[in-house]
Coordinates of C-alpha atoms and ligand atoms in Angstrom, one line a residue:
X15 CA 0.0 0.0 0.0
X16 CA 1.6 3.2 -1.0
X17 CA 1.0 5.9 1.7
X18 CA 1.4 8.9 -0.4
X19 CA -1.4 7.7 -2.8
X20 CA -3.5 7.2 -0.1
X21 CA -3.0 10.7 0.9
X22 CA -3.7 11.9 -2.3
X23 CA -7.2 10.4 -2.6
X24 CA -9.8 12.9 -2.9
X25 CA -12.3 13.3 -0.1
X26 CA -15.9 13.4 -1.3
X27 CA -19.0 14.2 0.8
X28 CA -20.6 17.5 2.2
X29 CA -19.7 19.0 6.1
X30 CA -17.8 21.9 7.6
X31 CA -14.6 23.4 5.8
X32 CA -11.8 21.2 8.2
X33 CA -14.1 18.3 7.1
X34 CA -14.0 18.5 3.6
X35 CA -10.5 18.7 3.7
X36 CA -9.9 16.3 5.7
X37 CA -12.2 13.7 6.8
X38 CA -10.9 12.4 10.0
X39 CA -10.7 15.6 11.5
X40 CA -8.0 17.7 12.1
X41 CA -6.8 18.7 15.7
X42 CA -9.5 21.6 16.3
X43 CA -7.8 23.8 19.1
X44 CA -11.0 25.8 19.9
X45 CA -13.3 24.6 22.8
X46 CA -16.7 23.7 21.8
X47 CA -19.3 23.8 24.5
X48 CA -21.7 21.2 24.2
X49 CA -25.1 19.5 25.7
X50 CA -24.6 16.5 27.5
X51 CA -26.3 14.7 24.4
X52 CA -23.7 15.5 22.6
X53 CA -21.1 14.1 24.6
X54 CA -23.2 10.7 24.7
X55 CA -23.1 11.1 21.1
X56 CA -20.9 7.7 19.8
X57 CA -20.5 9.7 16.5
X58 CA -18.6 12.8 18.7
X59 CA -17.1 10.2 20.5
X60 CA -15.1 8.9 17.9
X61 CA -14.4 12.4 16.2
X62 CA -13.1 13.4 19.8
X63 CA -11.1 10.1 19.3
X64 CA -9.6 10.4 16.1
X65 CA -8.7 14.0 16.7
X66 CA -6.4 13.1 20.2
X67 CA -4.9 10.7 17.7
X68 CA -4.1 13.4 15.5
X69 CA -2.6 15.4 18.3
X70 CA -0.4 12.5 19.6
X71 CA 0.8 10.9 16.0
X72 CA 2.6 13.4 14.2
X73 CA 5.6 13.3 16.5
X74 CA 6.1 9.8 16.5
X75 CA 5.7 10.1 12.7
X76 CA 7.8 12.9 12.5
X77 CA 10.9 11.2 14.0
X78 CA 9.9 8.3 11.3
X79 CA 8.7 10.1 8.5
X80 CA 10.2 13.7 9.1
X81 CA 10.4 14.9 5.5
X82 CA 6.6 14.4 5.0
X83 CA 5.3 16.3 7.8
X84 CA 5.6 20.3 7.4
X85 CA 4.1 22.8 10.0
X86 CA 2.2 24.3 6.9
X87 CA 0.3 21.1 5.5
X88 CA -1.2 19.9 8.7
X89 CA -4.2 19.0 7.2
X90 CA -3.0 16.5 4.8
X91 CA -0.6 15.2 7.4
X92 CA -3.5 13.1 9.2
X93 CA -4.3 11.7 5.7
X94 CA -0.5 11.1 5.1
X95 CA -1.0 9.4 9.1
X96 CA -4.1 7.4 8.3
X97 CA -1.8 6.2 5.1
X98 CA 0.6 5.1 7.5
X99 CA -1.3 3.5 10.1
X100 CA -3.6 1.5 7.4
X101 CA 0.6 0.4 6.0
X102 CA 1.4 -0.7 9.5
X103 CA -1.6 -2.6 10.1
X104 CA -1.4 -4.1 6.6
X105 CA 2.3 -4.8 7.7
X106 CA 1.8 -6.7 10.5
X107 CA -1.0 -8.8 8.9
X108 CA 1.7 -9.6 6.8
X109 CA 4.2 -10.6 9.3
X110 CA 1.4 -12.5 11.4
X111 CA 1.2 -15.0 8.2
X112 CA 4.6 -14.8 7.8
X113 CA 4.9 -16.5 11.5
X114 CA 2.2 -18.3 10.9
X115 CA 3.6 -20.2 7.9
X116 CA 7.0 -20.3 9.9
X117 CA 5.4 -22.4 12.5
X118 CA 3.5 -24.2 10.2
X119 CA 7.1 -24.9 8.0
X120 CA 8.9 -25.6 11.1
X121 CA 6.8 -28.0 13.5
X122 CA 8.7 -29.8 16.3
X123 CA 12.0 -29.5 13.7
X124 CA 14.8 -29.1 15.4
X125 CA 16.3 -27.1 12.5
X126 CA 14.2 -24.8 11.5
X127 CA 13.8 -21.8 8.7
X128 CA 13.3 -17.9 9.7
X129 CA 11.3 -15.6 7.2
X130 CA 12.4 -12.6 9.6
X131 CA 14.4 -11.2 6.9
X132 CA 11.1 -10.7 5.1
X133 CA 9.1 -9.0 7.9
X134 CA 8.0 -5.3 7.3
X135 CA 8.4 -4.5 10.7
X136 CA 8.2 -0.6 11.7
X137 CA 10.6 1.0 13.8
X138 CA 7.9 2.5 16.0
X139 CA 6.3 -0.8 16.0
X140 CA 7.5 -2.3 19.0
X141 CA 4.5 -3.9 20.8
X142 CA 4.7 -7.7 20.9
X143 CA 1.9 -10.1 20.5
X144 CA 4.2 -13.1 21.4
X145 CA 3.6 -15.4 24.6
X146 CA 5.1 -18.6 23.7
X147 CA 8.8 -19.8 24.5
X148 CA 8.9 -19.9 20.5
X149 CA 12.8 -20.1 19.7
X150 CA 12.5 -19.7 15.7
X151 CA 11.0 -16.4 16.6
X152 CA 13.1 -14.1 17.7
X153 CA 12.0 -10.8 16.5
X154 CA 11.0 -8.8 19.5
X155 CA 13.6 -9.7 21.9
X156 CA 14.7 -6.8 24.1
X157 CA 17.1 -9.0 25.3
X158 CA 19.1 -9.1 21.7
X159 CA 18.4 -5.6 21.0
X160 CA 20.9 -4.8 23.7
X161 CA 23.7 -7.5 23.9
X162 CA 23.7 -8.3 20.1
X163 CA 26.4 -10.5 20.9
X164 CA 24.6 -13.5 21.8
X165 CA 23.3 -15.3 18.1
X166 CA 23.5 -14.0 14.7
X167 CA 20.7 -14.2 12.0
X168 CA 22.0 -17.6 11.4
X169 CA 21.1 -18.8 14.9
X170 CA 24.7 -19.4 15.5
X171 CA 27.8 -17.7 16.6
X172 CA 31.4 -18.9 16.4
X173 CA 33.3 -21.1 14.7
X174 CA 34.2 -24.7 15.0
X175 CA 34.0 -26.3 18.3
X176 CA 33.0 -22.8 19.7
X177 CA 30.0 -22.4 18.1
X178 CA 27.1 -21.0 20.1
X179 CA 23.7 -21.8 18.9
X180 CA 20.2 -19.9 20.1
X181 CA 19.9 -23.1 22.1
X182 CA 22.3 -22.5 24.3
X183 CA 21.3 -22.6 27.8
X184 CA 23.2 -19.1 29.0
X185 CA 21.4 -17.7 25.8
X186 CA 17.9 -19.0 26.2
X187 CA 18.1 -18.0 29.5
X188 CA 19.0 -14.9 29.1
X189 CA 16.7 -14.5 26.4
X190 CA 14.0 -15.7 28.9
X191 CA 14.4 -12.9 31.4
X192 CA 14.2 -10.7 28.7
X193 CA 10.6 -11.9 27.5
X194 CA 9.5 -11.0 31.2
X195 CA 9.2 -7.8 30.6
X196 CA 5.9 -8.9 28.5
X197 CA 4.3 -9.9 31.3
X198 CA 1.7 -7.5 32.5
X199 CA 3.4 -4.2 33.9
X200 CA 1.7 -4.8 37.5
X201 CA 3.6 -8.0 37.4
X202 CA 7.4 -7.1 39.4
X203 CA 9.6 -9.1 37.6
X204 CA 12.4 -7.1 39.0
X205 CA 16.3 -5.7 37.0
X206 CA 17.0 -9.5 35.3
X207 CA 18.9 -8.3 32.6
X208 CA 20.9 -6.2 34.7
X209 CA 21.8 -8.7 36.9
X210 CA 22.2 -11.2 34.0
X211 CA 20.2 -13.4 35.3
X212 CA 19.4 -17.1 33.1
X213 CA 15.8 -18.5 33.5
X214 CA 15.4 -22.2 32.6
X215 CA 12.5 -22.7 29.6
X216 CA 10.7 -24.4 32.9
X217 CA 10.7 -21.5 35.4
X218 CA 10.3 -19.0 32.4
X219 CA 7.2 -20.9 31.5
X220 CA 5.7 -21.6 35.1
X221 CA 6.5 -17.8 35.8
X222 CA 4.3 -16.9 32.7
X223 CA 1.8 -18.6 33.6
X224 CA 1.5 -17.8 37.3
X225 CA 1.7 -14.0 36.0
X226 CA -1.6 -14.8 33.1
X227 CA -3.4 -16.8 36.1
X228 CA -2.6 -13.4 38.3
X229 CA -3.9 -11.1 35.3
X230 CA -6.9 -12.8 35.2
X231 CA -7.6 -13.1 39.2
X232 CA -6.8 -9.1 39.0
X233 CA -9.2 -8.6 36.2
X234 CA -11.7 -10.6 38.5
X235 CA -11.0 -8.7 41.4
X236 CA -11.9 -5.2 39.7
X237 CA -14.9 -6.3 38.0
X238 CA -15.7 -7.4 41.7
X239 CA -15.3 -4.6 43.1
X240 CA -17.1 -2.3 40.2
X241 CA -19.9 -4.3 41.4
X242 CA -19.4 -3.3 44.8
X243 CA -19.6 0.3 43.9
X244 CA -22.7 -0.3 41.9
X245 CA -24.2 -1.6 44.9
X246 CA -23.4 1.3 47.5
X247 CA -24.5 3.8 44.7
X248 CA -25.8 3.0 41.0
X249 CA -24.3 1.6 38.3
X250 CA -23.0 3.5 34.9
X251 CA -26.6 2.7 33.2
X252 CA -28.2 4.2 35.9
X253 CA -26.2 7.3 36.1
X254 CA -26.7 7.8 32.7
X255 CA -30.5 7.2 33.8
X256 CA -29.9 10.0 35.4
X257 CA -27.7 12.5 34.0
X258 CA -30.3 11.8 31.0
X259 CA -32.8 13.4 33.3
X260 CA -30.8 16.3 34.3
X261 CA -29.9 16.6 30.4
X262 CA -33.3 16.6 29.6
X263 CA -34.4 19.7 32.0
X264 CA -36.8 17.0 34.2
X265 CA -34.5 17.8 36.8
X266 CA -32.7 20.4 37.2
X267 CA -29.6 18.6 39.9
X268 CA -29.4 16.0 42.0
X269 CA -28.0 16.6 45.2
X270 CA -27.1 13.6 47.1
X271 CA -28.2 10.3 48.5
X272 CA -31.0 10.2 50.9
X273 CA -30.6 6.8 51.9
X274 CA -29.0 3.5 50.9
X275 CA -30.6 0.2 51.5
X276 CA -30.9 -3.1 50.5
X277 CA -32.8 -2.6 47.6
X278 CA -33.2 0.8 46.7
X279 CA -30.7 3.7 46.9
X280 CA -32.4 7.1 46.8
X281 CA -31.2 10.4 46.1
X282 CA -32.7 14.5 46.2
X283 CA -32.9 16.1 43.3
X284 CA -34.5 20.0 42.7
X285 CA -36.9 19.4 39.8
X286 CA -36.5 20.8 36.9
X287 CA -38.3 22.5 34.2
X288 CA -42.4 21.5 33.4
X289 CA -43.1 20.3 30.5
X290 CA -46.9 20.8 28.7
X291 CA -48.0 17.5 30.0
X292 CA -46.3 17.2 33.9
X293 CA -45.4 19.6 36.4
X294 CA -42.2 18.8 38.5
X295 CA -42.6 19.3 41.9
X296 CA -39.2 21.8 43.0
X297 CA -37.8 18.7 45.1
X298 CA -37.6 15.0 44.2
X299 CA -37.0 12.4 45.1
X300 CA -35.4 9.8 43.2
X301 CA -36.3 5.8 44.1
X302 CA -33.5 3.5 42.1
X303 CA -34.0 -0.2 42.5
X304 CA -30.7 -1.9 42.6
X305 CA -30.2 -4.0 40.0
X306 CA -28.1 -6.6 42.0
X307 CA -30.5 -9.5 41.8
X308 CA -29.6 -11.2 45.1
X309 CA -31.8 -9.2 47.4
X310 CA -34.8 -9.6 45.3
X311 CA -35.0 -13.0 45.8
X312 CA -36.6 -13.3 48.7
X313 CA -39.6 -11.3 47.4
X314 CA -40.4 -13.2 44.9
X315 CA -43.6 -14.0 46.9
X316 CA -45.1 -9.9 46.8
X317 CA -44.9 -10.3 42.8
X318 CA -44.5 -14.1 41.7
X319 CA -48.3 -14.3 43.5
X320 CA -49.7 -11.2 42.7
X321 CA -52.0 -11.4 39.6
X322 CA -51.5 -7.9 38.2
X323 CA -48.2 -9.5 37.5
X324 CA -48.6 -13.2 37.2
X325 CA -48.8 -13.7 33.4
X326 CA -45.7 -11.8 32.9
X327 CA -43.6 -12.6 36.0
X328 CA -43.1 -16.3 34.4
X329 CA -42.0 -14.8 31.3
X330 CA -38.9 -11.9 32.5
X331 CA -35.7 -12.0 33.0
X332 CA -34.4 -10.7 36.8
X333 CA -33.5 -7.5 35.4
X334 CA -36.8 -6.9 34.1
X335 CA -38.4 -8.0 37.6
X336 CA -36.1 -5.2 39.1
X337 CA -37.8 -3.1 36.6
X338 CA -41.6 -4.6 37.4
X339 CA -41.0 -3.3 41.5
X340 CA -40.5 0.3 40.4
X341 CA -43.6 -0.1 37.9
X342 CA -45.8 -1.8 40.8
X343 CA -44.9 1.3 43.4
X344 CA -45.9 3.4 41.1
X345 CA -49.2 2.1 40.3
X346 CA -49.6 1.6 44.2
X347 CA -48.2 5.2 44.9
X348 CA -50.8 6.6 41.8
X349 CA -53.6 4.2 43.7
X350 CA -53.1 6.0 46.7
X351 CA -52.4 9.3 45.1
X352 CA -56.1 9.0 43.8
X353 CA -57.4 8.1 47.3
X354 CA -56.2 11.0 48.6
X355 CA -53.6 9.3 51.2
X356 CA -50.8 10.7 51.5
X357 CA -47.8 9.7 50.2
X358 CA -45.4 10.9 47.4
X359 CA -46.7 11.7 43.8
X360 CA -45.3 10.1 40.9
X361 CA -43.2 12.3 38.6
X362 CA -41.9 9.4 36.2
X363 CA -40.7 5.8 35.6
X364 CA -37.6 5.3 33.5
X365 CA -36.9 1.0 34.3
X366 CA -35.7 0.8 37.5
X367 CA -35.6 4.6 38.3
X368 CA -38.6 6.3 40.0
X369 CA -39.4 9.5 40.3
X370 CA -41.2 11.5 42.6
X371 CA -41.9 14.5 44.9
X372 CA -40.0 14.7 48.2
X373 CA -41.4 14.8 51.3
X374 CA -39.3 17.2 53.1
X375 CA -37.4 20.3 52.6
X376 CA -34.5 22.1 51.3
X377 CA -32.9 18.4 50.9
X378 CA -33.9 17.3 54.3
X379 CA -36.1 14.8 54.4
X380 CA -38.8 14.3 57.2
X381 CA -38.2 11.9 59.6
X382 CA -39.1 8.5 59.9
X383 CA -41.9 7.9 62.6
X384 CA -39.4 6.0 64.5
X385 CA -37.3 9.0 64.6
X386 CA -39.6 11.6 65.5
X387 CA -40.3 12.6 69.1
X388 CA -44.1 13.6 69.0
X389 CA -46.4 15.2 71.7
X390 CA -48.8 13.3 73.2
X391 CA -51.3 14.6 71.4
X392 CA -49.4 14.4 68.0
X393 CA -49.3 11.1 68.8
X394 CA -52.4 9.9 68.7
X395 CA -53.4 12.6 65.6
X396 CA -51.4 10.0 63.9
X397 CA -52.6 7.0 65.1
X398 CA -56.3 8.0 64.2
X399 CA -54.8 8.7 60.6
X400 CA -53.1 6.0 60.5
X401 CA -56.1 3.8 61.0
X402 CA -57.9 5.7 58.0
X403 CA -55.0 5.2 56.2
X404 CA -55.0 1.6 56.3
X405 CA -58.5 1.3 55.7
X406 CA -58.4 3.7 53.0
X407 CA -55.6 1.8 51.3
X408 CA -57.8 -1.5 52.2
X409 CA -61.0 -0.8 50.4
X410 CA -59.9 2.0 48.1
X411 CA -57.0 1.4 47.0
X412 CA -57.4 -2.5 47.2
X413 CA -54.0 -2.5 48.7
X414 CA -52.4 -4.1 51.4
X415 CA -49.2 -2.2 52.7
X416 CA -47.4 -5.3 53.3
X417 CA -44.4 -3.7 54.8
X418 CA -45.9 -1.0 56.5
X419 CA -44.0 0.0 60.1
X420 CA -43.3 3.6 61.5
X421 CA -39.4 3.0 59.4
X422 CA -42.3 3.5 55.8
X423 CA -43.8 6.5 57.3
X424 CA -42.5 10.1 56.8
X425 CA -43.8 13.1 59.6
X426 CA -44.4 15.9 57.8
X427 CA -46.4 18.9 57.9
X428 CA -48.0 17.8 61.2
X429 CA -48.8 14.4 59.4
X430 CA -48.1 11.1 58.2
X431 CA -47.0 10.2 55.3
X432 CA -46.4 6.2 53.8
X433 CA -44.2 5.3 51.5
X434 CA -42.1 2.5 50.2
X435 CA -44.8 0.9 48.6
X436 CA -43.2 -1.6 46.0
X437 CA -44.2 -4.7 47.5
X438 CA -47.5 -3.7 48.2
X439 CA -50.3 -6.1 47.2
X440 CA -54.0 -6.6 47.1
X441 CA -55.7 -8.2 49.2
X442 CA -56.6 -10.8 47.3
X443 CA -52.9 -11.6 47.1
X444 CA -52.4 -15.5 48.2
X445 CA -50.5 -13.9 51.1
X446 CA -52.6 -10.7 51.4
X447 CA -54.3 -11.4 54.7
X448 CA -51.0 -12.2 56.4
X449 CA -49.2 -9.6 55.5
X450 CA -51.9 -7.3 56.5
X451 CA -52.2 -9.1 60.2
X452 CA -48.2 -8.2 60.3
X453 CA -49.1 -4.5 59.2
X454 CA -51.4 -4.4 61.7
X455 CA -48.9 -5.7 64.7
X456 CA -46.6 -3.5 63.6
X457 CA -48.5 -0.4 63.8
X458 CA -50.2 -1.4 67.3
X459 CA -47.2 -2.2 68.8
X460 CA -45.5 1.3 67.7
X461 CA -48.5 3.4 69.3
X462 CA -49.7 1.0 72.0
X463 CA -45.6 1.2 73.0
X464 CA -46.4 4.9 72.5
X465 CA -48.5 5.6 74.8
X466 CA -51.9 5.9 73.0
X467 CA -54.1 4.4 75.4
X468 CA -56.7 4.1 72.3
X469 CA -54.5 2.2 70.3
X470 CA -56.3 -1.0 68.8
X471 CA -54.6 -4.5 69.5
X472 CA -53.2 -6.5 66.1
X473 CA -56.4 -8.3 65.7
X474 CA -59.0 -5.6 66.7
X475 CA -57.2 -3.6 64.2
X476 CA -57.1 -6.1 61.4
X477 CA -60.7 -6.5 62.2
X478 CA -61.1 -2.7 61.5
X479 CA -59.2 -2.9 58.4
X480 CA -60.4 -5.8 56.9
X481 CA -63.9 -5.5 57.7
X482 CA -63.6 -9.2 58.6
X483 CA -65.1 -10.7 62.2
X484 CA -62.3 -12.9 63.1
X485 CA -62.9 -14.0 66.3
X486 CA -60.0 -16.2 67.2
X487 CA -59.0 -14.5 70.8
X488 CA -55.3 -15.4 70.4
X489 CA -52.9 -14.8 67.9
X490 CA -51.8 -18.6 66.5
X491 CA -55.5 -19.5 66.1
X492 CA -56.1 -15.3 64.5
X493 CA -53.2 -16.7 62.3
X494 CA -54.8 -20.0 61.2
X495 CA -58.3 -18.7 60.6
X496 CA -56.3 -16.2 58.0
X497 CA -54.7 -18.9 56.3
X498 CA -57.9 -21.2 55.9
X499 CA -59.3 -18.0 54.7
X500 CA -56.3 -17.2 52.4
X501 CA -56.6 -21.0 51.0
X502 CA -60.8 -20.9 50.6
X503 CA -60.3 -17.8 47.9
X504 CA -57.1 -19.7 46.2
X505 CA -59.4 -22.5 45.6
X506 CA -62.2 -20.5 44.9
X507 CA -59.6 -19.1 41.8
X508 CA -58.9 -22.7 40.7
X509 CA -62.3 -23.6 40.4
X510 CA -63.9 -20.7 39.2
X511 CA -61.4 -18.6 37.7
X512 CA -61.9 -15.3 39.8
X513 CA -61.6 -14.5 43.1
X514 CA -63.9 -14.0 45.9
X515 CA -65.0 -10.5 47.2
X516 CA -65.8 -12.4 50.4
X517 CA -62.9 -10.3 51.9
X518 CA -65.9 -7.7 52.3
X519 CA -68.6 -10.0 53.0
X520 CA -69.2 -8.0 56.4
X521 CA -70.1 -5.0 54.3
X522 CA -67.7 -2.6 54.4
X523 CA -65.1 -2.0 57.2
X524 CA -66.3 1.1 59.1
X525 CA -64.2 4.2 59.1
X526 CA -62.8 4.9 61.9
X527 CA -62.1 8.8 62.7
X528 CA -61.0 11.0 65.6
Ligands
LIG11 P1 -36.4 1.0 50.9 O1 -37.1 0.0 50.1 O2 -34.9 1.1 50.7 O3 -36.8 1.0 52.4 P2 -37.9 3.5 50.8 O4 -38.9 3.8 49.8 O5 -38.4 3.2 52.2 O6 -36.9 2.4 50.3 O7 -36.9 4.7 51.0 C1 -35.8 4.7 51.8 C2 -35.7 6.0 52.6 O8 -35.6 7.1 51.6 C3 -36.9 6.3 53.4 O9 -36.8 5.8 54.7 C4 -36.9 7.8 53.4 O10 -36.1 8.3 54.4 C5 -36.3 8.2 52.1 N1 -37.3 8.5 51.1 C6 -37.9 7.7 50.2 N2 -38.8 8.3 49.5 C7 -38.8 9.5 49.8 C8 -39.6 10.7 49.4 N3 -40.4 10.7 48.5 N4 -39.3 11.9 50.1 C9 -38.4 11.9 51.1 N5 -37.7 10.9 51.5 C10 -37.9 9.7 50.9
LIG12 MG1 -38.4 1.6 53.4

């Protein structure tokens, strides 16, 4: 391939001035400002790339090549350097079959042919592909590039009895602390040359191995601990989730993590500009399911069972699961939105990234019931509301918390506030009626610990919620009549193919209020 016709070929196609001239870009020294988009763009990406390539080639080419490259034609020089780049990977193709059809030629041969008289190597090209203790090729040896003493072309120095072939032991082990230095750089091999030191073709090749095998294990180890990372914060696809938001003008910054846990990580954000369809509330807050599968498995049972989801649980992958909890709190949260319970309002779904407003302010969120010291009287203002809450959520939201504990519920504005609604089911759920009798323990504990001499026991207040007459006066036999209950409406599916309303059969639960 001829390098100067290269350059000389035309450049055809429309775009800026620099482009037409040259069509890989040359090195633009002004600073372009530019969206976020852009610099997701794979298109600027590689521009960006091509033009650091520019900028670093020319000296290297220069030293090489120095005639061609002038200060005054700099934009030809990158097609004079693409030229030269296509010649060099052309020219090691070529000396890659050349060793090819060496080895091929040679075999186990103790006397063997060398085609490196033939190979186009360039000076600049000194990066070696080789791995193997391969004696016929000896082409990128450091070692002989500095004591050229040891074997000649021929593969033998000397004359007569002297004659010192590239088998000799002294050589080949010199040779082999040379190839060392292509073991990985993070691998100390330590001064061998300098101290002349002669590795054996059997400690040369355990050492090579043992320095692939600890390659590999570092390799390991850093995609290990990438995941890590991932886990305490979010992974790159989520952070471009999220910068795409900010990009976008949804949001307008995020500020920080609210809180970490096992599942979700969630952050503040100010909200950005409205668009026709949505206003943004001025602070969000942003709900990111973790996409580490491990900790979802144990709540398989909130989705795998729940028939909203049923038909296409069987048919997802995990990471679409992950995706199915942030769609299912925000149908829950929208449920509840509609109900007029408080909790936060949906500002949008992107997978496993959910959006809403913050409840709080100025990036401090309110406090968790369990965190909050309230009067008296403050205290059982919630507990009424809490009671409504539940029952609200029970026959008009057809929800069942299902993890619902003062650590889900936010005091603010001189109120409560649930949230954390993923796993929350209906009632008709094959575990519905359980996790509803553990809401409800929850929750009496809290105020009845609380002081709030009012404050319904668990199965009073499932009573209440439900609008079921359980009588059972303890809590094992409360339990079991739940579960025969639970089973009579799973049955009643597989025979009839709905469920039961009988959940209600009491008539509705009466409000209770204040
Ligand atoms: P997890 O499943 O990790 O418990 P939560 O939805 O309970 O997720 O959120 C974790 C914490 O993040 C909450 O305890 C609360 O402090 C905070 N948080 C979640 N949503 C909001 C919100 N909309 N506004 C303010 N703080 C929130
Ligand atoms: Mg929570």
């Amino acid at each position: 391939m001829d390098p100067v016709g290269v350059a000389a070929a035309p450049d055809a196609g429309p775009g800026p001035a620099w482009q037409s001239k040259c069509p890989w870009g040359a090195p633009n020294t002004t600073s372009i400002s530019c969206s976020l988009a852009d610099v997701m763009s794979e298109q600027l990406a590689k521009e960006l790339q091509l033009e650091e390539e520019n900028a670093a080639f020319p000296e290297v080419v220069a030293v090489a090549e120095g005639p061609f490259i002038t200060g005054e034609n700099i934009d030809t020089s990158s097609d004079l350097m693409l030229a030269q780049m296509l010649q060099m990977e052309f020219d090691r193709e070529y000396d890659a079959q050349l060793r090819r059809e060496e080895k091929k030629i040679n075999g186990d041969s103790k006397v063997s042919i060398s085609f490196e008289n033939y190979r186009k190597v360039h000076p600049y090209d000194s990066d070696s592909s080789e791995d193997e203790v391969d004696w016929q090729d000896t082409r990128h040896d450091p070692y002989r590039a500095d004591k050229p003493t040891t074997t000649s072309r021929k593969g033998f120095i000397g004359k007569g009895k002297d004659i010192t072939t590239k088998h000799d032991e002294v050589v080949c082990g010199r040779k082999n602390t040379a190839r060392m230095e292509n073991f990985a750089p993070e691998f100390q091999v330590g001064d061998g040359i300098g101290m002349d030191l002669k590795l054996s073709n059997q400690v040369f090749n355990a050492l090579k191995q043992h320095a692939y095998s600890e390659e590999r294990r570092s390799a390991r180890l850093h995609e290990k601990k990438e995941h890590s990372t991932a886990e305490k914060a979010v992974d790159p696809k989520t952070r471009l989730l999220l910068y795409k938001m900010v990009n976008a003008g949804m949001l307008e910054t995020i500020t920080g993590c609210i809180s970490t846990g096992k599942e979700s990580v969630v952050f503040h954000a100010y909200g950005g500009n409205a668009t026709e369809d949505k206003v943004i509330p001025p602070e969000c807050a942003i709900k990111v399911f973790k996409t580490t599968l491990n900790e979802f498995k144990n709540r398989d049972k909130y989705i795998k069972d729940d028939y909203r989801f049923k038909d296409r649980f069987s048919k997802l992958n995990p990471r679409k699961i992950i995706r199915m909890w942030a769609e299912k709190e925000m149908h829950n949260l929208t449920r509840m939105q509609n109900a007029g319970i408080p909790c936060p309002q949906v500002v949008m779904l992107k997978k496993h990234v959910l959006v809403m407003s913050f409840i709080g302010q100025d990036q401090v969120p309110a406090p968790k019931l369990k965190d909050v010291t309230l009067s008296s009287e403050d205290m059982k203002k919630a507990y009424y509301q809490i009671l409504n809450m539940m029952q609200q959520l029970y026959k008009e939201c057809n929800l069942v918390h299902a993890d619902l504990s003062e650590y889900n519920m936010l005091w603010h504005d001189g109120k409560v506030w649930l949230i954390d609604v993923s796993q929350s089911v209906e009632p008709t759920h094959p575990h519905g009626l359980e996790f509803l009798f553990r809401d409800c323990r929850n929750v009496s504990q809290f105020f009845q610990k609380g002081g709030v001499a009012e404050a319904l026991n668990e199965r009073e207040l499932f009573n209440a919620v439900s609008g079921l007459n359980i009588t059972a006066d303890n809590e094992v036999d409360f339990q079991a009549e739940i579960e025969a209950l639970e089973k009579m409406n799973e049955d009643h599916v597989q025979n009839h193919g709905k469920k039961l309303s009988m959940f209600s059969s009491d008539g509705d639960p009466p409000i209770y209020d204040e």
